[in-house]
Short mmCIF file of C-alpha atoms in Angstrom, two decimals:
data_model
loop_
_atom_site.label_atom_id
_atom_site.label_comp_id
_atom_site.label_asym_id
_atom_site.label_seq_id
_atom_site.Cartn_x
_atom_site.Cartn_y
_atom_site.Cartn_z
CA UNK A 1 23.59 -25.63 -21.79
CA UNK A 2 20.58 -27.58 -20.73
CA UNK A 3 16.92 -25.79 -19.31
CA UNK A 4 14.34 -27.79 -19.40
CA UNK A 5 10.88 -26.02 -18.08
CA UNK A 6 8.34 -27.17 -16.19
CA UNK A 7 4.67 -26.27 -16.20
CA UNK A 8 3.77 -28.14 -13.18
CA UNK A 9 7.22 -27.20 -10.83
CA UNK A 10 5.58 -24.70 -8.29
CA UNK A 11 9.02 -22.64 -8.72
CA UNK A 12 8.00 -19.69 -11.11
CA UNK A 13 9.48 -20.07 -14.91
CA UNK A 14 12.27 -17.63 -14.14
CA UNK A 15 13.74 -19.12 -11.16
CA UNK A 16 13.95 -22.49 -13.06
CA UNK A 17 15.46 -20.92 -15.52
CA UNK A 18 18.21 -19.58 -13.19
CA UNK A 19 18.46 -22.25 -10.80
CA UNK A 20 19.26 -24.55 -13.59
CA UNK A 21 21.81 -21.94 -15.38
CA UNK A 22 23.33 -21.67 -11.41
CA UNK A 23 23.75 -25.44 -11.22
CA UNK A 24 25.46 -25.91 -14.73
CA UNK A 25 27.84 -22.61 -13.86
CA UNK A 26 28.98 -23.96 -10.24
CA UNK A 27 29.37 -27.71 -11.76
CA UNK A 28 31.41 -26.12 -14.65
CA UNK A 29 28.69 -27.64 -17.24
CA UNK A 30 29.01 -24.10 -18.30
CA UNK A 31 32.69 -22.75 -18.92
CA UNK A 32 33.77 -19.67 -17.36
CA UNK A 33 33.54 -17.19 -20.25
CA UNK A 34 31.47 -18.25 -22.56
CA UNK A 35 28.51 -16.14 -23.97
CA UNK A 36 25.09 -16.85 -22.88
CA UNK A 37 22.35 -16.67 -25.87
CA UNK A 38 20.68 -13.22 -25.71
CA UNK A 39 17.47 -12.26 -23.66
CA UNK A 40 15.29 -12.80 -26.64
CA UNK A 41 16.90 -15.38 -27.69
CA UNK A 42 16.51 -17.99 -25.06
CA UNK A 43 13.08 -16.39 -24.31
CA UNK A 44 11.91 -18.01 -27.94
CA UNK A 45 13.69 -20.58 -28.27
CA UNK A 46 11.83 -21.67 -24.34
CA UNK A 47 8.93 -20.24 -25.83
CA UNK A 48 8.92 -17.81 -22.32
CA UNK A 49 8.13 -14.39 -22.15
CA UNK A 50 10.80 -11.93 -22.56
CA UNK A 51 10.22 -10.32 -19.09
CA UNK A 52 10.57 -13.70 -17.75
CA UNK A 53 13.92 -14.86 -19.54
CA UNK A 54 15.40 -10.88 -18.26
CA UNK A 55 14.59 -11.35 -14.66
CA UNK A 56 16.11 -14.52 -14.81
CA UNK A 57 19.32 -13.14 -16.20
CA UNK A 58 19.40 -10.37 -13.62
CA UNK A 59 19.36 -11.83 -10.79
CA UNK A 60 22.00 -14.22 -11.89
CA UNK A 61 23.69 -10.92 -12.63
CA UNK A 62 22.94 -10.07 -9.05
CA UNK A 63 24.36 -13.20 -7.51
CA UNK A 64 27.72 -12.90 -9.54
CA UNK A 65 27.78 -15.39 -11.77
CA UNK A 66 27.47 -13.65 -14.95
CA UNK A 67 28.24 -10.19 -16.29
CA UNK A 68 26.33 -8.34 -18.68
CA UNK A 69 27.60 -5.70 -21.42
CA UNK A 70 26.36 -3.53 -23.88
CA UNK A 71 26.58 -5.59 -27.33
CA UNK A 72 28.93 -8.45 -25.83
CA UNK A 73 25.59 -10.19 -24.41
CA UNK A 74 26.14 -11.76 -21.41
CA UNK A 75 29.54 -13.79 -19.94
CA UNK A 76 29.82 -16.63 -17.36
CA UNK A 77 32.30 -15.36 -14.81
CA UNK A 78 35.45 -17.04 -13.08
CA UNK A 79 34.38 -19.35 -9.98
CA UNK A 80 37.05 -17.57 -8.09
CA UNK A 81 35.15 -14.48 -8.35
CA UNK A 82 34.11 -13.12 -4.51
CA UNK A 83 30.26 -13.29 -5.15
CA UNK A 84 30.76 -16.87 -6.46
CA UNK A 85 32.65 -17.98 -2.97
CA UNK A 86 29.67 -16.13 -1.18
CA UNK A 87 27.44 -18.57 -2.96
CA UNK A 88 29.14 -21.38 -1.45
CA UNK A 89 29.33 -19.78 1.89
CA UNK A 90 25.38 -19.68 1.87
CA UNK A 91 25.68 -22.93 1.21
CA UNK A 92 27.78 -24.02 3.77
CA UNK A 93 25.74 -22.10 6.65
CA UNK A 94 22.81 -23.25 5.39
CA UNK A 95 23.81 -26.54 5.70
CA UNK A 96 25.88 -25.95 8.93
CA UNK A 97 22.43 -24.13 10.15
CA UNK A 98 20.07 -27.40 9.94
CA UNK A 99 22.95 -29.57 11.89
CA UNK A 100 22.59 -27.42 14.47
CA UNK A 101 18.50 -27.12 14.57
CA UNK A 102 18.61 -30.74 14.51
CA UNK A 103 21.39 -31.18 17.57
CA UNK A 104 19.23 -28.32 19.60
CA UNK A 105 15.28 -30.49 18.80
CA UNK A 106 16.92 -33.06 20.88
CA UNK A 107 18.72 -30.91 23.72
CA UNK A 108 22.84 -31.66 22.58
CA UNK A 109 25.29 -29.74 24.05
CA UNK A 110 27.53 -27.12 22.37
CA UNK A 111 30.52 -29.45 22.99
CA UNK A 112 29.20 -32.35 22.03
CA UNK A 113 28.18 -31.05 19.09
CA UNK A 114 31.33 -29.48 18.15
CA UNK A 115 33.01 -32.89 19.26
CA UNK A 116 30.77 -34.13 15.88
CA UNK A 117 31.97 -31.43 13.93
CA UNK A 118 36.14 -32.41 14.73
CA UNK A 119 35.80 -35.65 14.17
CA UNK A 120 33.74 -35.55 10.65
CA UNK A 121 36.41 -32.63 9.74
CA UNK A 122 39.13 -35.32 10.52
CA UNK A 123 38.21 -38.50 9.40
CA UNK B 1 10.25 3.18 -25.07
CA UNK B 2 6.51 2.79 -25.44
CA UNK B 3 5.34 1.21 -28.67
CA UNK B 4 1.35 1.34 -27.94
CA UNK B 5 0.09 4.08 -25.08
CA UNK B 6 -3.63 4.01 -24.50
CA UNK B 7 -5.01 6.88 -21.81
CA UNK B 8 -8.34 6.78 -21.10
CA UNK B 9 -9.89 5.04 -23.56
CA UNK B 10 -13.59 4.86 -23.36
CA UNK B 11 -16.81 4.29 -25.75
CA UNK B 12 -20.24 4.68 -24.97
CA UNK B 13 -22.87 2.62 -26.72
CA UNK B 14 -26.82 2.13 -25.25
CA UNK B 15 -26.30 -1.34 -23.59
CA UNK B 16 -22.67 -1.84 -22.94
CA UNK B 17 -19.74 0.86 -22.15
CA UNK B 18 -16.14 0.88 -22.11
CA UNK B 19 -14.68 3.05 -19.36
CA UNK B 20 -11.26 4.48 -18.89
CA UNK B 21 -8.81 1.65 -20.50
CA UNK B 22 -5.11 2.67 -20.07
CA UNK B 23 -1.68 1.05 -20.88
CA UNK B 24 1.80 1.50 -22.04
CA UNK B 25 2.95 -1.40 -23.94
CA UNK B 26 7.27 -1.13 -24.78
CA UNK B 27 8.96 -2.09 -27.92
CA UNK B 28 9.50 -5.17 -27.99
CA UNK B 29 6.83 -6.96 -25.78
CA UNK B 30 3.82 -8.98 -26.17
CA UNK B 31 0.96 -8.49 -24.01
CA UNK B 32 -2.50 -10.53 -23.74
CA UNK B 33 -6.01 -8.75 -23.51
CA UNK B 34 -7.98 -11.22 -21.83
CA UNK B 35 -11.48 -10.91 -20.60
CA UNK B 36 -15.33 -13.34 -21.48
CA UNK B 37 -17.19 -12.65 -24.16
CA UNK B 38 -19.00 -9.29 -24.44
CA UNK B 39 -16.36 -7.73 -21.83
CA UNK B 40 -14.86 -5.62 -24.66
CA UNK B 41 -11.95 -6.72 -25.89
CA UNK B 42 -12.76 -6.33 -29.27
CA UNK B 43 -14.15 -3.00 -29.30
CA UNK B 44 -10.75 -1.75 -27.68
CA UNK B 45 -8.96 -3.43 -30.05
CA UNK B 46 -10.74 -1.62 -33.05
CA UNK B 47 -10.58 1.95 -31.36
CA UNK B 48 -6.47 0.93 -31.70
CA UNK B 49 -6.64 -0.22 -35.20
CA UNK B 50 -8.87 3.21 -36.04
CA UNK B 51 -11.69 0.59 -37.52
CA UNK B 52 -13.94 2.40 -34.53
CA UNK B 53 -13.24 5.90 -34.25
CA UNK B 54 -11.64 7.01 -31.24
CA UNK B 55 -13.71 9.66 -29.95
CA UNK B 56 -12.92 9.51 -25.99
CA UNK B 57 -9.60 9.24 -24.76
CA UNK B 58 -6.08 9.03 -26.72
CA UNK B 59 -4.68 5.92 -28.57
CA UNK B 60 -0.52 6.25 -29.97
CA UNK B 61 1.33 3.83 -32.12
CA UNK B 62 5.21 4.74 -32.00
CA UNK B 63 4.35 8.29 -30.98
CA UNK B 64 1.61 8.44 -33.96
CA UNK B 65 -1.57 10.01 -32.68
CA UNK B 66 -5.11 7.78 -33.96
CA UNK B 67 -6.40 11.32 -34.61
CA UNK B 68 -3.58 12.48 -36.60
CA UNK B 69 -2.33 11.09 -40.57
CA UNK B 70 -4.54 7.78 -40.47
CA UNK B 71 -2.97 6.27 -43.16
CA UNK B 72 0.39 6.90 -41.60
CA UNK B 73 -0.95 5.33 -38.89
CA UNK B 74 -2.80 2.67 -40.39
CA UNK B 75 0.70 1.64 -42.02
CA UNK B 76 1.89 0.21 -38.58
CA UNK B 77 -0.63 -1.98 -37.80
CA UNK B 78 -1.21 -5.50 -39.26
CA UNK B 79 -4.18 -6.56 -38.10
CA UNK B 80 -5.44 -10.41 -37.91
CA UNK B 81 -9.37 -10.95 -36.75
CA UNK B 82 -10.76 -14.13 -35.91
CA UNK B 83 -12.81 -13.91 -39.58
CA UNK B 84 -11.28 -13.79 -42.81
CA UNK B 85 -11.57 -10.16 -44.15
CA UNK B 86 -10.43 -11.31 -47.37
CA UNK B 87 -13.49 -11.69 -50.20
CA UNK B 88 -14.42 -15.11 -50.62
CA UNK B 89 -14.29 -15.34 -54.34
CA UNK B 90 -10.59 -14.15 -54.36
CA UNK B 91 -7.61 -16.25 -54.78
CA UNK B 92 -4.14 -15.98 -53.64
CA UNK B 93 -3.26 -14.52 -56.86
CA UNK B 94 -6.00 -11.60 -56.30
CA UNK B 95 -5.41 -10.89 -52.88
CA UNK B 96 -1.71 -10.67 -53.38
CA UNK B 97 -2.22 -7.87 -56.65
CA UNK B 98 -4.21 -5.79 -54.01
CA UNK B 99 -2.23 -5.79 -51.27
CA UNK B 100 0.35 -4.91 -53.34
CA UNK B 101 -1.29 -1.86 -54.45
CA UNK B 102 -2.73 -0.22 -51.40
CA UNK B 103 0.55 -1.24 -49.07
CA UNK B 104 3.94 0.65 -50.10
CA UNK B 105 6.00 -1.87 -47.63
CA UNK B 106 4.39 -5.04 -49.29
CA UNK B 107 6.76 -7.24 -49.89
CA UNK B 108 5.71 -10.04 -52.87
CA UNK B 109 8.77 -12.15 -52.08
CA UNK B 110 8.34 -12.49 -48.56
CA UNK B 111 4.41 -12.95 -49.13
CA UNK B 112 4.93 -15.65 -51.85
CA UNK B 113 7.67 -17.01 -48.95
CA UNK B 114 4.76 -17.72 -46.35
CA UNK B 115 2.55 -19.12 -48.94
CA UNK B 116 5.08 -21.97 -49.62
CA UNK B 117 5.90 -22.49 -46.25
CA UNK B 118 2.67 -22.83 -45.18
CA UNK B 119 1.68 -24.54 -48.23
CA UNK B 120 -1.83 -22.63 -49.05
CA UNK B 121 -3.72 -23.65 -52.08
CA UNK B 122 -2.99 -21.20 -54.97
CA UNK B 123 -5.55 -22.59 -57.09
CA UNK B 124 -8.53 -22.67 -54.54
CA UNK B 125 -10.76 -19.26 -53.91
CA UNK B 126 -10.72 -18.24 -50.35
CA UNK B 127 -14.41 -19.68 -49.49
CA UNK B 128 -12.83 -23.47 -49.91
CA UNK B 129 -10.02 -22.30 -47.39
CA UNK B 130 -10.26 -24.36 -43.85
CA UNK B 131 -10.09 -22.04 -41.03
CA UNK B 132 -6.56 -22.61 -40.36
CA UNK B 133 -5.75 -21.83 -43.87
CA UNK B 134 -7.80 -18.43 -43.57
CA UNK B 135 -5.80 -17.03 -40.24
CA UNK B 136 -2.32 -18.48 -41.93
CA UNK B 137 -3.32 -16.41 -45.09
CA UNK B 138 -4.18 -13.30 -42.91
CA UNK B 139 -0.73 -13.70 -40.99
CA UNK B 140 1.09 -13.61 -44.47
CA UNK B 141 -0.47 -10.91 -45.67
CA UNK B 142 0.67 -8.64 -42.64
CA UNK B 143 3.76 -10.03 -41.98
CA UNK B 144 4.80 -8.98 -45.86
CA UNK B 145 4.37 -5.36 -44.62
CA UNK B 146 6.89 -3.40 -43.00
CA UNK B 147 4.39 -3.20 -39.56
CA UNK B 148 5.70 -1.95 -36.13
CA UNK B 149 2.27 -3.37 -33.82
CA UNK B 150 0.51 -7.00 -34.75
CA UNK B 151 -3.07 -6.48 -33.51
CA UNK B 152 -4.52 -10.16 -33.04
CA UNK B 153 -8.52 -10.30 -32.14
CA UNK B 154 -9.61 -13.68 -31.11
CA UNK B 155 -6.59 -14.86 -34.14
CA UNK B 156 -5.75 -18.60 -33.06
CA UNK B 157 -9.45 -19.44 -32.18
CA UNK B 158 -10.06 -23.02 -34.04
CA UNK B 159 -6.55 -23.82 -34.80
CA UNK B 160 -5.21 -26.76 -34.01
CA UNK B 161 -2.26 -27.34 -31.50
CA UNK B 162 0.66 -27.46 -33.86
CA UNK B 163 -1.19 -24.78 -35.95
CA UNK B 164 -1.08 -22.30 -32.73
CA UNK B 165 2.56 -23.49 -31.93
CA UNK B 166 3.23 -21.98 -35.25
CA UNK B 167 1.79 -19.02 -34.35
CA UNK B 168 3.61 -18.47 -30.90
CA UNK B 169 6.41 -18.60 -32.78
CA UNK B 170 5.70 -16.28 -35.22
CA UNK B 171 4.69 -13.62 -32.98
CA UNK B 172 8.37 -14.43 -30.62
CA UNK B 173 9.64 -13.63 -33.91
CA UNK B 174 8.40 -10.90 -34.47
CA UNK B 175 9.53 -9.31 -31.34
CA UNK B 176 12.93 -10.52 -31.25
CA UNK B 177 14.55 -7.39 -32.35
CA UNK B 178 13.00 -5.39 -30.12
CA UNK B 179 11.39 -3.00 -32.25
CA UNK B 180 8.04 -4.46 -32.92
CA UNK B 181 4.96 -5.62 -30.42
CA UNK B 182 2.22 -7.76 -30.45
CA UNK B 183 -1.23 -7.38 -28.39
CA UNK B 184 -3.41 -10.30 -28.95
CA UNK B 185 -6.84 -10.94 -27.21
CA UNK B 186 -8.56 -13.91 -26.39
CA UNK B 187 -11.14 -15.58 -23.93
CA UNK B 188 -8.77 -18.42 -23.07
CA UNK B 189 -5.02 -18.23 -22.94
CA UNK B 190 -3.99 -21.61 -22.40
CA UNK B 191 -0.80 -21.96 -24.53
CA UNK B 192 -0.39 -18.20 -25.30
CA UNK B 193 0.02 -17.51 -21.40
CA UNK B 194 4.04 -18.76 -21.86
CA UNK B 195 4.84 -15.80 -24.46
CA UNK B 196 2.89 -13.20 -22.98
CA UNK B 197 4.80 -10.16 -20.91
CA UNK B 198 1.70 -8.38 -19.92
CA UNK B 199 -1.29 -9.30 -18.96
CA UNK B 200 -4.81 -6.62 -19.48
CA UNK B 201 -7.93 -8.34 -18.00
CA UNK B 202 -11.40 -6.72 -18.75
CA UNK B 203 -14.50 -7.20 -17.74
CA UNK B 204 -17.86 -5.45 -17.95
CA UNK B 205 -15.74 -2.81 -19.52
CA UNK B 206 -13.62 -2.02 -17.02
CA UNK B 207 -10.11 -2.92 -16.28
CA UNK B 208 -9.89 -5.58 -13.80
CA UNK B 209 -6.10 -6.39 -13.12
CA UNK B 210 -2.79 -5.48 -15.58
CA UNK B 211 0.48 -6.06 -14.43
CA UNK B 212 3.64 -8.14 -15.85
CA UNK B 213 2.78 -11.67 -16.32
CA UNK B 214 5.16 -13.13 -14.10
CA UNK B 215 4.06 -10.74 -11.24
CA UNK B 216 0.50 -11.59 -11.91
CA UNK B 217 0.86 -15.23 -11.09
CA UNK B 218 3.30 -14.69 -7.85
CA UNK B 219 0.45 -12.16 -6.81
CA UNK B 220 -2.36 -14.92 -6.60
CA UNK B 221 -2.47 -18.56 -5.06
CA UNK B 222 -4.89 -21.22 -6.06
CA UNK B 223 -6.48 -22.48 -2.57
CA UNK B 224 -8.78 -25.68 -2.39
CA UNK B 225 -10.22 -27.47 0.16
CA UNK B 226 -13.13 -28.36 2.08
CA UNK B 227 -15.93 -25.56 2.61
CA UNK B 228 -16.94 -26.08 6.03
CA UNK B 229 -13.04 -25.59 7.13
CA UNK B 230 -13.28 -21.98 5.84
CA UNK B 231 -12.88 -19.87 8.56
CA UNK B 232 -14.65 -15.97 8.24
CA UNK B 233 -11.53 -14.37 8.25
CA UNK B 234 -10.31 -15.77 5.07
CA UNK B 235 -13.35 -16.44 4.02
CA UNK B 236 -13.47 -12.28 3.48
CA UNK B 237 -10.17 -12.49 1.07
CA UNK B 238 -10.91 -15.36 -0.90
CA UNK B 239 -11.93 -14.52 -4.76
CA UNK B 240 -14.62 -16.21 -6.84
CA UNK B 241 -15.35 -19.35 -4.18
CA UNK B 242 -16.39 -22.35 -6.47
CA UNK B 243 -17.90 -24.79 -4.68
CA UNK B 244 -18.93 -28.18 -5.45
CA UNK B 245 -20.32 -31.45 -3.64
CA UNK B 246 -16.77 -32.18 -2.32
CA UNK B 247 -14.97 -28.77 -1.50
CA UNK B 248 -14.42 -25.58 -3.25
CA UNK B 249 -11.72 -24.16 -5.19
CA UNK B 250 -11.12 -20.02 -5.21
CA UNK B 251 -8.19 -17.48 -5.61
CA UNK B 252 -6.23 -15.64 -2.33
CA UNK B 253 -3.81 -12.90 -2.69
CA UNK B 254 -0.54 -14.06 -2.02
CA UNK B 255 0.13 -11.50 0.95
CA UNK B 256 -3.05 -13.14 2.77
CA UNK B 257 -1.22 -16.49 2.40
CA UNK B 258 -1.24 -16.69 6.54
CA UNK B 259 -4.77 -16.79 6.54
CA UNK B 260 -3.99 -20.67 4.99
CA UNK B 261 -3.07 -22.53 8.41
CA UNK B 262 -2.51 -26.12 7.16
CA UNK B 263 -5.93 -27.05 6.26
CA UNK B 264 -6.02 -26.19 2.61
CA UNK B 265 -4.20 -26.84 -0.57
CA UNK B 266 -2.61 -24.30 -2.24
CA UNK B 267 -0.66 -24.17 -6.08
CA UNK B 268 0.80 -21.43 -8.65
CA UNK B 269 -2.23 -20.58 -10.45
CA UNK B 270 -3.01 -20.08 -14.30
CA UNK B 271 -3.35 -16.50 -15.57
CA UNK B 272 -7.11 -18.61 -16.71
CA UNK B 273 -7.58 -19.66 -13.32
CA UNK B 274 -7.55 -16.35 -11.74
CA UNK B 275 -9.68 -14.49 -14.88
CA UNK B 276 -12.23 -17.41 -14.08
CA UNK B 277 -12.33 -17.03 -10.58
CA UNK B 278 -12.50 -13.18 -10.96
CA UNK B 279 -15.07 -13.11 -13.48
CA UNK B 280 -17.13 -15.27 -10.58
CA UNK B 281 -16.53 -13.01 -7.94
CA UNK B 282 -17.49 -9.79 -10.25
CA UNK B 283 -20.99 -11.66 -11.31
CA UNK B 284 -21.76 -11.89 -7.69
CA UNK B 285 -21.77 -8.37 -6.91
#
């Protein structure tokens, strides 16, 4: 497990901190089951407020990719989980999403763009 | 659970008053009192410690009443200043003999601990101690006690970077089992802004903004740019407008963020930044 913070990124301290937890989870950096240090544990070793080392946890709790419980700590969960495939989903339509702003700025059809879309998905 | 609830704190003296300070602070959290000099940060901090007596409003450590068994009370606090309270003929040896006797939760082993760790001079009296030496000697002393709130006034003033890196970590530390908090005031957070989980800014007197840190800073954006681009409308939100020669540099709520257009800067700001700019826009009234 790797977070390295930055003072200057205009992303706030706990949404580096969970961005870069998200990254090493979906890559698999981070094993599925294994025990995240606690709350106030990564908040000193960062040298981060407390506050700011919980939100980041919870909203990774909120996306699905960890779990936690009362004196276990918290738990990378499976990649098969639902919430997990979700993630990727955004992912996918956001991607999908700027193909298609970019196809309507210069006026291209619906069929020609979904001609662009068979052939990529076949070749 | 609250560790530190202040209602209403207030204290009346001919040229300077402190009106209506109130917080919770929870077990386990650190928060910053910030505010300039003379805004009265230290004065709030004695009515906590009982060194001023509370005679307006209600102070509680870990549901102990100010009012009520003082030295009960006085038994949770450890209490660093930015002088040495120590006196400055004593040595280590002296100090240690009296703290021993008027503290039941002393603890000589853990005491004599920080004193080798931090290598201070057993040999030398107080007076030849360098400032650094002085807070580190103040910070063993209460951390041999058994204490449940740290009370810092103006503490890392004068230290030295790895010196105040120390003491971040001491006061993380001291927090990490969730039991124990710190409140710490200063005039410039710089490196303590990272460790702090609430924020109380004073001034005059008077609260001026508390909130959780991290709110704090998503609640304000640092705008720059050049003056004469300013239109009236924003003009109206902006906080403590700096200007200089070249352009001018103020704070915006975030939720006026529209105001922006594309014809100024804007960044994260500093939990400084936005007590500076503040301070400005109070001095102007």
């Amino acid at each position: 497990m790797k977070i390295i913070i930055s003072n200057q990124s205009e992303l706030p301290i706990y949404a580096q901190i969970r961005e870069q937890l998200k990254e090493q989870i979906l890559n698999g950096q981070i094993p599925e089951g294994e025990t995240l240090p606690s709350i106030r544990q990564l908040a000193k070793e960062l040298g981060v407020s407390v506050i700011t080392t919980t939100r980041a946890y919870s909203e990774l709790e909120a996306e699905g990719f960890i779990a936690t419980m009362q004196g276990k700590g918290s738990v990378v969960l499976s990649r098969d989980n639902n919430l997990l495939r979700e993630q990727y989903l955004l992912r996918i339509e956001e991607g999908l999403s700027t193909a298609i702003e970019t196809a309507k700025t210069i006026g291209m059809s619906k069929g020609e763009l979904t001609d662009i879309f068979h052939n990529l998905l076949e070749t | 659970m609250e560790l530190l609830e202040v209602k209403n704190l207030s204290k009346h003296y001919k040229s300077f008053d402190l009106k209506n300070i109130s917080f919770a602070l929870p077990k386990g959290y650190i928060m910053g009192y910030v505010g300039a000099n003379g805004s009265g940060k230290t004065t709030t901090l004695n009515l906590i410690t009982g060194m001023l007596k509370c005679t307006e409003g209600e102070v509680y450590i870990d549901g102990l009443s100010c009012g009520e068994d003082m030295r009960a009370y006085k038994e949770k606090i450890g209490y660093v200043g930015d002088e040495s309270y120590f006196p400055e003929h004593y040595k280590i040896r002296h100090i240690r003999s009296v703290l021993k006797d008027f503290y039941p939760t002393f603890s000589t082993d853990r005491f004599n601990g920080f004193i080798r760790k931090w290598k201070l001079p057993e040999k030398k009296p107080v007076k030849d101690f360098s400032r650094g030496m002085k807070v580190m000697l103040m910070f063993a002393s209460v951390l041999a006690r058994d204490t449940k709130l740290l009370v810092l006034d103006e503490a890392t003033n004068g230290l030295d970077p790895v010196m105040r890196t120390e003491v971040l970590k001491l006061l993380q530390e001291y927090v990490m089992d969730g039991e124990k908090s710190v409140i710490f005031s200063t005039h410039i957070l710089s490196d303590l802004e990272n460790i702090a989980d609430y924020i109380y800014f004073i001034h005059g007197g008077r609260t001026v903004l508390y909130d959780a840190k991290d709110e704090l800073i998503e609640n304000f954006l640092l705008v720059k740019g050049e003056s004469a681009k300013i239109p009236p409308a924003l003009k109206r939100e902006l906080i403590g407008v700096e200007e200089n020669a070249y352009g001018f540099e103020a704070v915006l709520p975030s939720d006026k963020a529209e105001l922006l257009g594309n014809a100024f800067l804007f960044e994260k700001p500093t939990i400084d930044q936005i007590v500076i700019h503040y301070i400005k826009s109070r001095e102007e009234q």
